[in-house]
CSV table of C-alpha atoms and ligand atoms in Angstrom, one decimal:
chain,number,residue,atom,x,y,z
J,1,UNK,CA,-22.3,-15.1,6.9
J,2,UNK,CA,-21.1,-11.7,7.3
J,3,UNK,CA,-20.2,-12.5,11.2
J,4,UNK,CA,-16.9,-14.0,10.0
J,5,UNK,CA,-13.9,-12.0,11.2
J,6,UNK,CA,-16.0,-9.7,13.6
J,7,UNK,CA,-14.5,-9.2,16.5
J,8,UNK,CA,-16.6,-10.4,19.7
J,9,UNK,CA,-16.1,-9.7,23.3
J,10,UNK,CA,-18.0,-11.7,25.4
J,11,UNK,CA,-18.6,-11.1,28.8
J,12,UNK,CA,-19.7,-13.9,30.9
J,13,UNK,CA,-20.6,-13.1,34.7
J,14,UNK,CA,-21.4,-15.1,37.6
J,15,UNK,CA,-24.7,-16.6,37.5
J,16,UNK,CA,-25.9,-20.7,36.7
J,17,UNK,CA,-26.4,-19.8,33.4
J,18,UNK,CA,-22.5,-19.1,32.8
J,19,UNK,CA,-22.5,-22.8,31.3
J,20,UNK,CA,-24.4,-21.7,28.6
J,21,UNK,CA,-22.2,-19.2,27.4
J,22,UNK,CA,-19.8,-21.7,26.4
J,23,UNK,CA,-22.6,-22.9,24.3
J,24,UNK,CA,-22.6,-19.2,22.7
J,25,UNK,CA,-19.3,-18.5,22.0
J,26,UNK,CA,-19.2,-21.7,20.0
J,27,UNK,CA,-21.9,-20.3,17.9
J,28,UNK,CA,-20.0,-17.5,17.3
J,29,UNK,CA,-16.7,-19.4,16.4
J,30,UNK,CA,-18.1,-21.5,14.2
J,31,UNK,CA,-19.6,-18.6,12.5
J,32,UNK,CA,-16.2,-16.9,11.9
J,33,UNK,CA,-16.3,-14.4,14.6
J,34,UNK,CA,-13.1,-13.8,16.4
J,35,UNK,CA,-14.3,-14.6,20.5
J,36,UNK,CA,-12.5,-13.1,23.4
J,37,UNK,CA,-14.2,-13.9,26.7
J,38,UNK,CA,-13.9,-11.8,30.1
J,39,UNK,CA,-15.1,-13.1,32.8
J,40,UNK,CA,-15.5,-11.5,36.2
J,41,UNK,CA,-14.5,-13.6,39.3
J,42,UNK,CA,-17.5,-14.5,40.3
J,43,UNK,CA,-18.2,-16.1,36.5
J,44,UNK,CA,-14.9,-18.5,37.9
J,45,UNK,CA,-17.5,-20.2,40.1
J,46,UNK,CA,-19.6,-21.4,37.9
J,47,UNK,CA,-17.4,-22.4,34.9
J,48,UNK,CA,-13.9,-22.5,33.9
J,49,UNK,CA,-11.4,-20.2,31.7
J,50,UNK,CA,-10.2,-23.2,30.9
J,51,UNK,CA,-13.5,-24.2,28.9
J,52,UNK,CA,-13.7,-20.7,27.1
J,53,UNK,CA,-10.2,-21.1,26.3
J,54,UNK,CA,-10.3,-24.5,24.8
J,55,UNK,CA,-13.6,-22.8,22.4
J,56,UNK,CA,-12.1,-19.4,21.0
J,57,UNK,CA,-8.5,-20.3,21.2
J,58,UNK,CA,-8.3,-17.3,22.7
J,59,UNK,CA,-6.8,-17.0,26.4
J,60,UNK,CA,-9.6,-16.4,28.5
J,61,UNK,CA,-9.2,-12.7,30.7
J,62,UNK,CA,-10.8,-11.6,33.8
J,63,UNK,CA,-7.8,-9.3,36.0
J,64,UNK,CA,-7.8,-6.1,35.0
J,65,UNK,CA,-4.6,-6.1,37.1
J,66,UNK,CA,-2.7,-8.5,35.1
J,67,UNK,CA,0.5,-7.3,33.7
J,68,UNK,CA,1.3,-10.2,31.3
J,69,UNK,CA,-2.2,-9.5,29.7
J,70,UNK,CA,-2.0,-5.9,29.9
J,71,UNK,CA,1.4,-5.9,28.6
J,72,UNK,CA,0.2,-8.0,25.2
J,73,UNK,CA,-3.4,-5.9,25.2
J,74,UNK,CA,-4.1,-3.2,27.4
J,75,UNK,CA,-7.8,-2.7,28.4
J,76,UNK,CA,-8.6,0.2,26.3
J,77,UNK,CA,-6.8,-1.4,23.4
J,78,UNK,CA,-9.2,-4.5,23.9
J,79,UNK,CA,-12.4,-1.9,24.0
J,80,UNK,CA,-11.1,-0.4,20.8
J,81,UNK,CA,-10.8,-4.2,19.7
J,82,UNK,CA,-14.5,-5.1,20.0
J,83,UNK,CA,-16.8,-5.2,17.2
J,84,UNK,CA,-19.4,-5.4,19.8
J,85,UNK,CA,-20.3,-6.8,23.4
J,86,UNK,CA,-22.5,-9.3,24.6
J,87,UNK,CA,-22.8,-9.6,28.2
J,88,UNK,CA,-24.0,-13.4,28.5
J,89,UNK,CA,-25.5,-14.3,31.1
J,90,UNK,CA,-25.2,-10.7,32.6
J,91,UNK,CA,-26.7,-11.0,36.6
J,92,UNK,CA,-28.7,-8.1,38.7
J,93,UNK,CA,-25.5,-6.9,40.0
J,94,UNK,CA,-23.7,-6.8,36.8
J,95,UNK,CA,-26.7,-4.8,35.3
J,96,UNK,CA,-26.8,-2.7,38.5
J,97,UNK,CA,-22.6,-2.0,38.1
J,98,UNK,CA,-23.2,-1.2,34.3
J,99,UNK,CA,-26.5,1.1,35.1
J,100,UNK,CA,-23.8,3.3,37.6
J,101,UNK,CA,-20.9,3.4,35.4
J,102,UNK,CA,-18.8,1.4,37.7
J,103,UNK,CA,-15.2,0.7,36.3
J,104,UNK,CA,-14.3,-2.0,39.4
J,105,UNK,CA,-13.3,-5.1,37.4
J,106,UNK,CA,-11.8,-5.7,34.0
J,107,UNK,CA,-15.5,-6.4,32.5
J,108,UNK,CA,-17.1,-3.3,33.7
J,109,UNK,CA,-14.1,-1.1,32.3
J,110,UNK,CA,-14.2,-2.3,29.0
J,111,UNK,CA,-18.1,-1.9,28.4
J,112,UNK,CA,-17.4,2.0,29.8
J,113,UNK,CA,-14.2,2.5,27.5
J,114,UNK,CA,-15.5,0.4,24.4
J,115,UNK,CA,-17.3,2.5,21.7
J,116,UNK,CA,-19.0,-1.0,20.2
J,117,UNK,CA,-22.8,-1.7,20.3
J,118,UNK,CA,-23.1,-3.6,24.1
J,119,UNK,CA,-25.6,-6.0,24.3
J,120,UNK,CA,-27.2,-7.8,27.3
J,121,UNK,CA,-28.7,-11.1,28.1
J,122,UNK,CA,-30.0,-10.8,31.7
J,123,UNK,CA,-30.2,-14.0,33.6
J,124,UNK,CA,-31.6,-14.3,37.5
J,125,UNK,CA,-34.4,-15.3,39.5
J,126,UNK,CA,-37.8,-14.0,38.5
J,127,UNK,CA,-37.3,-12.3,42.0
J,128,UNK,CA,-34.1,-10.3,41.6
J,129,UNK,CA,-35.5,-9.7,38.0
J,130,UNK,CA,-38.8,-7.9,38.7
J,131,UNK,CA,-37.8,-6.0,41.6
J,132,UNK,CA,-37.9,-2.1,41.1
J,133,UNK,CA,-34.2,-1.6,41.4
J,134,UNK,CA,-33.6,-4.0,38.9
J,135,UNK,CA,-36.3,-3.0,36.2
J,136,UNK,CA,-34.9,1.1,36.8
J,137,UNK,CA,-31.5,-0.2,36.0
J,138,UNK,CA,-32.3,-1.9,33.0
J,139,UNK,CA,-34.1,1.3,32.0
J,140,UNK,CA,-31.0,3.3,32.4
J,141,UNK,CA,-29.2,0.4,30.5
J,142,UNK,CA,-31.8,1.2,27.3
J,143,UNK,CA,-31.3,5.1,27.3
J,144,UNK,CA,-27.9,4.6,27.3
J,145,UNK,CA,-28.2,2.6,24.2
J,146,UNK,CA,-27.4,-0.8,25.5
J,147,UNK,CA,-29.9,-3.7,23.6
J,148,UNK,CA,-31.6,-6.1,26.3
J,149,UNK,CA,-32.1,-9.4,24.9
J,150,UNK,CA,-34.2,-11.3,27.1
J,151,UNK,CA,-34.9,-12.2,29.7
J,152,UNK,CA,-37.5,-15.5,28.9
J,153,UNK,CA,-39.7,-17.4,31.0
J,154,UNK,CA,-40.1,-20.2,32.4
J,155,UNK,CA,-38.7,-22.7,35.0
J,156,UNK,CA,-35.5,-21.7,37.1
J,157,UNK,CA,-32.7,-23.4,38.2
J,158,UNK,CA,-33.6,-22.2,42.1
J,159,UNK,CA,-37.4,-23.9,41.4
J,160,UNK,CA,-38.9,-20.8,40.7
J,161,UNK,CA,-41.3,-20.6,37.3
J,162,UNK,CA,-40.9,-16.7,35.9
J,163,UNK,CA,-39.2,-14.9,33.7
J,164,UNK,CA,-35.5,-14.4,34.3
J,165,UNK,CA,-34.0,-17.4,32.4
J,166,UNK,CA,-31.1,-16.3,30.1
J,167,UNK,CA,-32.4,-16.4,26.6
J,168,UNK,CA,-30.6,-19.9,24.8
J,169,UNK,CA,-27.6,-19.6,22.9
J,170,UNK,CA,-29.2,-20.1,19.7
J,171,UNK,CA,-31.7,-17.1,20.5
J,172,UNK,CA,-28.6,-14.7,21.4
J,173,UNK,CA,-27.1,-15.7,18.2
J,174,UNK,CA,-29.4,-15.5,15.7
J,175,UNK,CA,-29.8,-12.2,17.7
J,176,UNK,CA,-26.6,-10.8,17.2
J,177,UNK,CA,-26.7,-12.6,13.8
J,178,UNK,CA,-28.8,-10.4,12.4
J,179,UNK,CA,-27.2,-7.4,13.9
J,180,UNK,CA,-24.3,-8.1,11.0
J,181,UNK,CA,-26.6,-9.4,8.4
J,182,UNK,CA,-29.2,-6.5,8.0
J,183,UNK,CA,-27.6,-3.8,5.9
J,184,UNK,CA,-28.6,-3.4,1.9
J,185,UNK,CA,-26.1,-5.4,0.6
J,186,UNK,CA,-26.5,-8.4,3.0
J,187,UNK,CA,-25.6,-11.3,1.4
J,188,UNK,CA,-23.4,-9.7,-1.4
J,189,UNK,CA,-20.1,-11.3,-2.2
J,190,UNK,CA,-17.8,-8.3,-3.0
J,191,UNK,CA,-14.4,-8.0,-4.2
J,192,UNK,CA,-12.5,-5.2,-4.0
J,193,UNK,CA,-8.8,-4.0,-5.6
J,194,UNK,CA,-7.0,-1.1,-4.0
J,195,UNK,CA,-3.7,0.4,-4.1
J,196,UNK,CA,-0.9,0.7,-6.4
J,197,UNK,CA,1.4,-2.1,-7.7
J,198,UNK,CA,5.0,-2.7,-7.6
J,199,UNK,CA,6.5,-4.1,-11.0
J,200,UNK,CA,10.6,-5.5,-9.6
J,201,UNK,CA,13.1,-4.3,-11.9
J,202,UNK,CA,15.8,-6.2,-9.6
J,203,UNK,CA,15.3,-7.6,-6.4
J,204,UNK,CA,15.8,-3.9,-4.7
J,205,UNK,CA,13.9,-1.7,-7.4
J,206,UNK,CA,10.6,-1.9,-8.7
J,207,UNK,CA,7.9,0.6,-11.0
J,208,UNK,CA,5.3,1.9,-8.7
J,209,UNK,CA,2.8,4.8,-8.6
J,210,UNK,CA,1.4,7.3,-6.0
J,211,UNK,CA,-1.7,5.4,-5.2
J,212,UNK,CA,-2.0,5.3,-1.6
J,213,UNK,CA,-5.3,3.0,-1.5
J,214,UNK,CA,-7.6,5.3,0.7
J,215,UNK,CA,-10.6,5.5,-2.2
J,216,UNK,CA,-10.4,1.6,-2.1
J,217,UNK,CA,-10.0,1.0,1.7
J,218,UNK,CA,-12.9,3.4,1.9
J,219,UNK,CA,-14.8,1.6,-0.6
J,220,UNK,CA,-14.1,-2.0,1.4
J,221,UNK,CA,-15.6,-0.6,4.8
J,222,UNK,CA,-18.3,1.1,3.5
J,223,UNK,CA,-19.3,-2.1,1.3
J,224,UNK,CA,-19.2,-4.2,4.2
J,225,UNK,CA,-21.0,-1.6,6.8
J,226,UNK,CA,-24.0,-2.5,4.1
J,227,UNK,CA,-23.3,-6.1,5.2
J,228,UNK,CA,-21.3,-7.4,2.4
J,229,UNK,CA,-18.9,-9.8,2.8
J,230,UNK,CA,-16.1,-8.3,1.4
J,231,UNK,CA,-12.4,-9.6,0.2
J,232,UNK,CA,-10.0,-6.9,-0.4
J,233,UNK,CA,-6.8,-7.8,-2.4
J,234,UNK,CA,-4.5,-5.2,-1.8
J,235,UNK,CA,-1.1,-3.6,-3.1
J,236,UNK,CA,1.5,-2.6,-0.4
J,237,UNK,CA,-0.3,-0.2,1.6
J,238,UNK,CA,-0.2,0.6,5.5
J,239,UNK,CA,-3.4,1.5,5.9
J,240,UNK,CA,-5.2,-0.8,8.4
J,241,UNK,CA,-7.5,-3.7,7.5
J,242,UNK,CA,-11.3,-2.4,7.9
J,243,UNK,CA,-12.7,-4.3,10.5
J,244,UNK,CA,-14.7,-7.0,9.4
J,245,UNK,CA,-12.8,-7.5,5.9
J,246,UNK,CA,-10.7,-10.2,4.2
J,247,UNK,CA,-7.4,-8.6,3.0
J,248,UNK,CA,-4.9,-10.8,0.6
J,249,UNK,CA,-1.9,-8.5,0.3
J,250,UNK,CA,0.5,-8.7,-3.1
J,251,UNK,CA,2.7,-7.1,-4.7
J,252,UNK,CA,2.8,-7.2,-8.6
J,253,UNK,CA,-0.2,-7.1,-11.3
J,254,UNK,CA,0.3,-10.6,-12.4
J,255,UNK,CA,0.1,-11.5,-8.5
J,256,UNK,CA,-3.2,-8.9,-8.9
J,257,UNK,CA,-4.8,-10.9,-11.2
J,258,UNK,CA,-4.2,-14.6,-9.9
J,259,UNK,CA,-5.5,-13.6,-6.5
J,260,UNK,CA,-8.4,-11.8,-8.0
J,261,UNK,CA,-9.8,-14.4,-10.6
J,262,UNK,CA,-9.3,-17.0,-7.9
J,263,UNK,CA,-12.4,-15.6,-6.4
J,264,UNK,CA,-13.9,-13.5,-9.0
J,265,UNK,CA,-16.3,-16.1,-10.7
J,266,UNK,CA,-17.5,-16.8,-7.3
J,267,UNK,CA,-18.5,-13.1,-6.6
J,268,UNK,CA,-21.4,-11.0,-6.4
J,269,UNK,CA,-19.6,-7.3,-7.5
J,270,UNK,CA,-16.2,-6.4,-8.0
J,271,UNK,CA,-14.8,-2.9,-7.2
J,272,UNK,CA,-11.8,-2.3,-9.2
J,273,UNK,CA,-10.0,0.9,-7.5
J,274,UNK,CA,-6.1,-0.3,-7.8
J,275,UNK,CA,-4.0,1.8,-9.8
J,276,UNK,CA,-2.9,-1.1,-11.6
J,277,UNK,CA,0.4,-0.6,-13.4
J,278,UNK,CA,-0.1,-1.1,-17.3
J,279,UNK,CA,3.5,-2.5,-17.9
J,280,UNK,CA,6.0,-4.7,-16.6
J,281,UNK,CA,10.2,-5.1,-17.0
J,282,UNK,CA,9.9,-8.0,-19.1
J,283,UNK,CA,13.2,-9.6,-17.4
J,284,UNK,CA,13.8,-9.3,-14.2
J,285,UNK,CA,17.4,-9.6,-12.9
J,286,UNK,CA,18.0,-12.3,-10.4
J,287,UNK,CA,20.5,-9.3,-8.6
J,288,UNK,CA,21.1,-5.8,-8.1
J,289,UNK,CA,22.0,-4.3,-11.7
J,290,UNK,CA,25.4,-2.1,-11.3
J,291,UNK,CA,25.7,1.4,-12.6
J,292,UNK,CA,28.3,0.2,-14.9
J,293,UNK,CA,27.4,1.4,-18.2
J,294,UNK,CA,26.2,4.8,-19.4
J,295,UNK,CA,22.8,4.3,-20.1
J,296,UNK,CA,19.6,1.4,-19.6
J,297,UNK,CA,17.5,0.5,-21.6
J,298,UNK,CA,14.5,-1.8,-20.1
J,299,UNK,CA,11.8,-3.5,-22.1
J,300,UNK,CA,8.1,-3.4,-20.9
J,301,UNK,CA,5.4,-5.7,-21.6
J,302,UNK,CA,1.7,-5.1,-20.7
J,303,UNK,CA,0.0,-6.5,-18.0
J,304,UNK,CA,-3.2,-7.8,-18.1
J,305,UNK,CA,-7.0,-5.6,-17.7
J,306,UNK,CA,-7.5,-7.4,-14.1
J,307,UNK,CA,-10.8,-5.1,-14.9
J,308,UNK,CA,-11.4,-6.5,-18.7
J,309,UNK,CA,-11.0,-9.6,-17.3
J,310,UNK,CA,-13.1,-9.6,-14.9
J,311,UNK,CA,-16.0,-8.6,-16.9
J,312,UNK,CA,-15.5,-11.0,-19.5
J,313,UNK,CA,-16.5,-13.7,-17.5
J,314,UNK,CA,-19.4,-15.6,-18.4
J,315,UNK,CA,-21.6,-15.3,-15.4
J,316,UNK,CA,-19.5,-12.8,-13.5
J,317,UNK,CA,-20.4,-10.0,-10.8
J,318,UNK,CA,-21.6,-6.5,-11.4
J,319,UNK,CA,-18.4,-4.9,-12.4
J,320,UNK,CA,-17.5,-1.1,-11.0
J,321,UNK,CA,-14.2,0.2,-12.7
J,322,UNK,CA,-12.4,4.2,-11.8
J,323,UNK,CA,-11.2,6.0,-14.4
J,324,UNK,CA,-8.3,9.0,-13.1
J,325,UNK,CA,-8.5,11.3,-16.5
J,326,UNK,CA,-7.1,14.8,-16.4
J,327,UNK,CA,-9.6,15.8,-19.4
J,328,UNK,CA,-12.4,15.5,-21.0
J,329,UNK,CA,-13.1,13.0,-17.8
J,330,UNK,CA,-16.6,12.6,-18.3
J,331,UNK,CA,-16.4,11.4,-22.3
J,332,UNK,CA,-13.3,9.5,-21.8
J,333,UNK,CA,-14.3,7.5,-18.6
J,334,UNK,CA,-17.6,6.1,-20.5
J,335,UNK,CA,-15.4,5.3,-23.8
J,336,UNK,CA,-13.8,3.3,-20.9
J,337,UNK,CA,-16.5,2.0,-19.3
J,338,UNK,CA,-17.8,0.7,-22.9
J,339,UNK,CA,-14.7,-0.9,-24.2
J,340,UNK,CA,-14.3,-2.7,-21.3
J,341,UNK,CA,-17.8,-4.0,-20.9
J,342,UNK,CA,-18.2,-3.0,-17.4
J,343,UNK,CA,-21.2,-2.2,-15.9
J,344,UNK,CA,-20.2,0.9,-14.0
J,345,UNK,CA,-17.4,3.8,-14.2
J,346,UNK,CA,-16.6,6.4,-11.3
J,347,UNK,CA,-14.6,9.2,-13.2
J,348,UNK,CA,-11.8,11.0,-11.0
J,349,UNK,CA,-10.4,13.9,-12.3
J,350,UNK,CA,-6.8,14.0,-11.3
J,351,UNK,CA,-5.7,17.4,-13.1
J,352,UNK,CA,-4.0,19.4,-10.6
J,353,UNK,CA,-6.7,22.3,-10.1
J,354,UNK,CA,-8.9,19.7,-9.1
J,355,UNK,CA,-7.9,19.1,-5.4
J,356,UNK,CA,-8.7,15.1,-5.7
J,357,UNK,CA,-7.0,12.0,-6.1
J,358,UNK,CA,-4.3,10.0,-5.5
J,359,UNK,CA,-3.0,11.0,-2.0
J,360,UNK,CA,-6.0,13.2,-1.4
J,361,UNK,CA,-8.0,12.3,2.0
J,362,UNK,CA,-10.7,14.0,-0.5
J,363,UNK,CA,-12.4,13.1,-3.4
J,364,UNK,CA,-14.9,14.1,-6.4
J,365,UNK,CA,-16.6,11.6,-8.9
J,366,UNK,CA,-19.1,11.5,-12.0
J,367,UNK,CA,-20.6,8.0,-12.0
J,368,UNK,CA,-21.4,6.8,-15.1
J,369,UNK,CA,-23.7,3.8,-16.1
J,370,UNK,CA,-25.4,2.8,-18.8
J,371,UNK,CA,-28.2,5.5,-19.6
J,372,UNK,CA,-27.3,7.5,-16.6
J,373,UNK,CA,-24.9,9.3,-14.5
J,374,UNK,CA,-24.3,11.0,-11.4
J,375,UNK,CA,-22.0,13.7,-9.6
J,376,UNK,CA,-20.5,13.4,-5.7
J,377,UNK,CA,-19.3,16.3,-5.4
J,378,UNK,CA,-15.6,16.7,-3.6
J,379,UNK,CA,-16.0,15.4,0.1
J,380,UNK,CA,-13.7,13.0,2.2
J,381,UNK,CA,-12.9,9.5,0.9
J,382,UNK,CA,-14.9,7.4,3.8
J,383,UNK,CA,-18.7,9.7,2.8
J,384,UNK,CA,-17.9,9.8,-0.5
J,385,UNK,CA,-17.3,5.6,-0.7
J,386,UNK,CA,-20.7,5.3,1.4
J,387,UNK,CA,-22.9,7.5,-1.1
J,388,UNK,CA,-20.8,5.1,-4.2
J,389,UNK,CA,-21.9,2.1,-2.7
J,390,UNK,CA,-25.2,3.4,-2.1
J,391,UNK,CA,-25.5,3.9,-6.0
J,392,UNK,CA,-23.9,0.3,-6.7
J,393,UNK,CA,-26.5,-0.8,-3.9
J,394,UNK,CA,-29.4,0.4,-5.8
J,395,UNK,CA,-28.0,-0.3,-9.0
J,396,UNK,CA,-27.2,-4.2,-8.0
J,397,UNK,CA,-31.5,-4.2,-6.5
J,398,UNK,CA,-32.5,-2.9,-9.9
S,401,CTP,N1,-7.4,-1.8,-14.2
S,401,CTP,C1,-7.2,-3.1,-13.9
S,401,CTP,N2,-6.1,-3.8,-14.4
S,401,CTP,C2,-5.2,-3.1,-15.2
S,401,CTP,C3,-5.4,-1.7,-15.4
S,401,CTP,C4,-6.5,-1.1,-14.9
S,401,CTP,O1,-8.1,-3.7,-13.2
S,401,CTP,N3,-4.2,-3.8,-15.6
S,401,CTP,C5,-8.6,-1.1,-13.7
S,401,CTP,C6,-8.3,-0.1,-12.6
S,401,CTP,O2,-8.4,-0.7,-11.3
S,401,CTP,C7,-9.5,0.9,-12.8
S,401,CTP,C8,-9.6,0.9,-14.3
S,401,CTP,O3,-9.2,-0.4,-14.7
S,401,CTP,O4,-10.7,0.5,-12.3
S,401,CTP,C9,-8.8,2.0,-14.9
S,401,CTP,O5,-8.2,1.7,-16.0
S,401,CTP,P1,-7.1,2.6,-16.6
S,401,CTP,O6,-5.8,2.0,-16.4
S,401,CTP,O7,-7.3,4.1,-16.3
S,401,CTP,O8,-7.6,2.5,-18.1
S,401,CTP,P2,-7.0,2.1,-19.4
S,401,CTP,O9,-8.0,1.3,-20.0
S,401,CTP,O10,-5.6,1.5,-19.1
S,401,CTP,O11,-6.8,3.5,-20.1
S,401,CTP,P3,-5.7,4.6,-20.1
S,401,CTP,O12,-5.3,4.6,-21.5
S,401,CTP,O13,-6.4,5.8,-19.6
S,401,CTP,O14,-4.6,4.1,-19.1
């Protein structure tokens, strides 16, 4: 369920139907999604922070005034926050404050400053709801982008019988459900390696590499923008988490390769990006080594193919491995993609004419499977992930 992690701002306003959003953002919870509720004062009438609170774990928010909240996350911060906004139920005045543009309580600011998909679940009397100035607004709301779920019909808590009634719970679920679940790789369990590894020497020095993990970050968001739900293990790197992924940070290969055959049996593809160091200190001192004597001498042994390894498993995913050659790239990378049995190689030329690789916010690659291949020619990391996973995509359908 590909809603687990999202980030959901839910925005509860002051109508009967309020109760029901506590219905809703236990949907969501249970489904993974991370739940912060606003409510606007007049939502405090009908139901408590208290309950919301007690849900999503999350304190509930409504001031946009408050300095201990601002202090800890600042309105705009919380916009940026949001994966997407459901207004739920959202009352003729609410609609009528969004339709303006009004910025007069904490709610209506963040659905102005948020740049996430806002979605709408109108709830009030058949009345209020079929009134002209009510039907223009939620005309303005659609041309500006907004989704209107709902209203339904049917009988009202004032005694009326008409549409108006807040969709259920369930219904804006399944709604917003589907929102997360509809991209070409729904369904797909993907794994994902990225960055470089640090092999200790002593508890202050280690091996390392120039990876910085931006192919494989890239590779991570664009997989799960197709609706995969997507682990990434990671070696250090400060890049953020993209939104929606499961990150397990480590540190060495060994730590590498525990984390990723943990899961790997149990996935759908597995996107090996990390540069991976081949060796290891095979000691490694319990201090700091002196510079006593003259010269060191430190043994390596070889870690294992996290890759090979993967792809030896009996039932395991679709494997996608990188190659960084600095010749001959094409014929080497499918000698590579051949010994290791893996189903697919993206080549990377890292000679230093080429303008790619490891720190590069730009790439190149020559995809290579069995009886075919294909260029992307150099363009930034991010569109050049999206057009890879749109060949593993079509690959995985085939
Ligand atoms: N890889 C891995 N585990 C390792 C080493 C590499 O999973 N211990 C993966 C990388 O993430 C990448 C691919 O294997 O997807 C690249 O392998 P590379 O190290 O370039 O290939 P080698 O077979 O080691 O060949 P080379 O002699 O070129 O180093």
């Amino acid at each position: 369920m590909s809603l687990a992690n999202r980030h959901i701002l839910l925005g509860v306003t002051g109508g009967i139907a309020a109760y029901k959003a506590a219905e809703l953002a236990r949907l969501l919870v249970k489904a993974g999604a991370r739940v912060q509720v606003v409510m606007t004062r007049s939502a405090g009438e009908f139901i408590g922070a208290m309950t919301f609170q007690a849900i999503t774990g999350k304190e509930t928010r409504s001031d946009l005034f408050d300095s201990a909240h601002e202090a800890a996350m600042g309105h705009i911060e919380l916009a940026r926050w949001a994966d997407l906004v459901i207004i739920a139920p959202a009352t003729a005045n609410f609609i009528a404050l969004m339709a303006r543009g009004s910025a007069n309580d904490l709610l209506s600011t963040l659905c102005l400053a948020t740049a996430a998909p806002v979605v709408v679940a109108p709830a009030m009397n058949r009345q209020m709801w079929s009134d002209p100035a009510t039907q223009a607004n939620i005309e303005t709301l659609q041309e500006h982008g907004r989704l209107i779920l709902g209203p339904a019909a049917g009988e009202q808590a004032c005694g009326d019988v008409g549409p108006g009634r807040m969709l259920e719970p369930a219904d804006i679920f399944d709604a917003v459900n589907g929102m997360f679940t509809s991209g070409a790789l729904a369904g797909v369990r993907a794994l994902v390696t990225a960055g470089p590894t640090r092999e200790a020497i002593d508890p202050v020095r280690f091996i390392g590499n120039r990876s910085s993990g931006k192919m494989g970050f890239a590779i991570a968001q664009a997989l799960e923008e197709q609706g995969a739900e997507v682990t990434l293990v990671a070696g250090p790197s400060q890049l953020p988490t993209p939104s929606g992924v499961t990150r397990i940070d480590v540190e060495a290969a060994l730590e590498m390769h525990n984390a990723v055959m943990q899961i790997a049996a149990d996935c759908d593809l597995f996107v090996a990006t990390a540069a991976v160091a081949d060796y290891r200190p095979e000691t490694v001192a319990s201090s700091k080594i002196k510079k006593t004597a003259e010269s060191q001498e430190m043994r390596l042994v070889r870690n294992p193919d996290i890759l090979a390894d993967v792809a030896a498993l009996a039932s395991g995913p679709f494997t996608v491995g990188f190659a960084a050659e600095t010749d001959n790239v094409v014929a080497y990378a499918d000698e590579k993609r051949q010994r290791k049995c893996i189903d697919m190689i993206a080549a990377n030329d890292v000679s230093s004419q080429s303008g790619g690789g490891f720190d590069s916010d730009e790439n190149a690659l020559h995809v290579l499977w069995e009886g075919g291949q294909q260029e992307l020619p150099m363009t930034g990391k991010l569109r050049l992930a999206r057009q890879l996973v749109e060949l593993i995509s079509q690959k995985i359908h085939a």
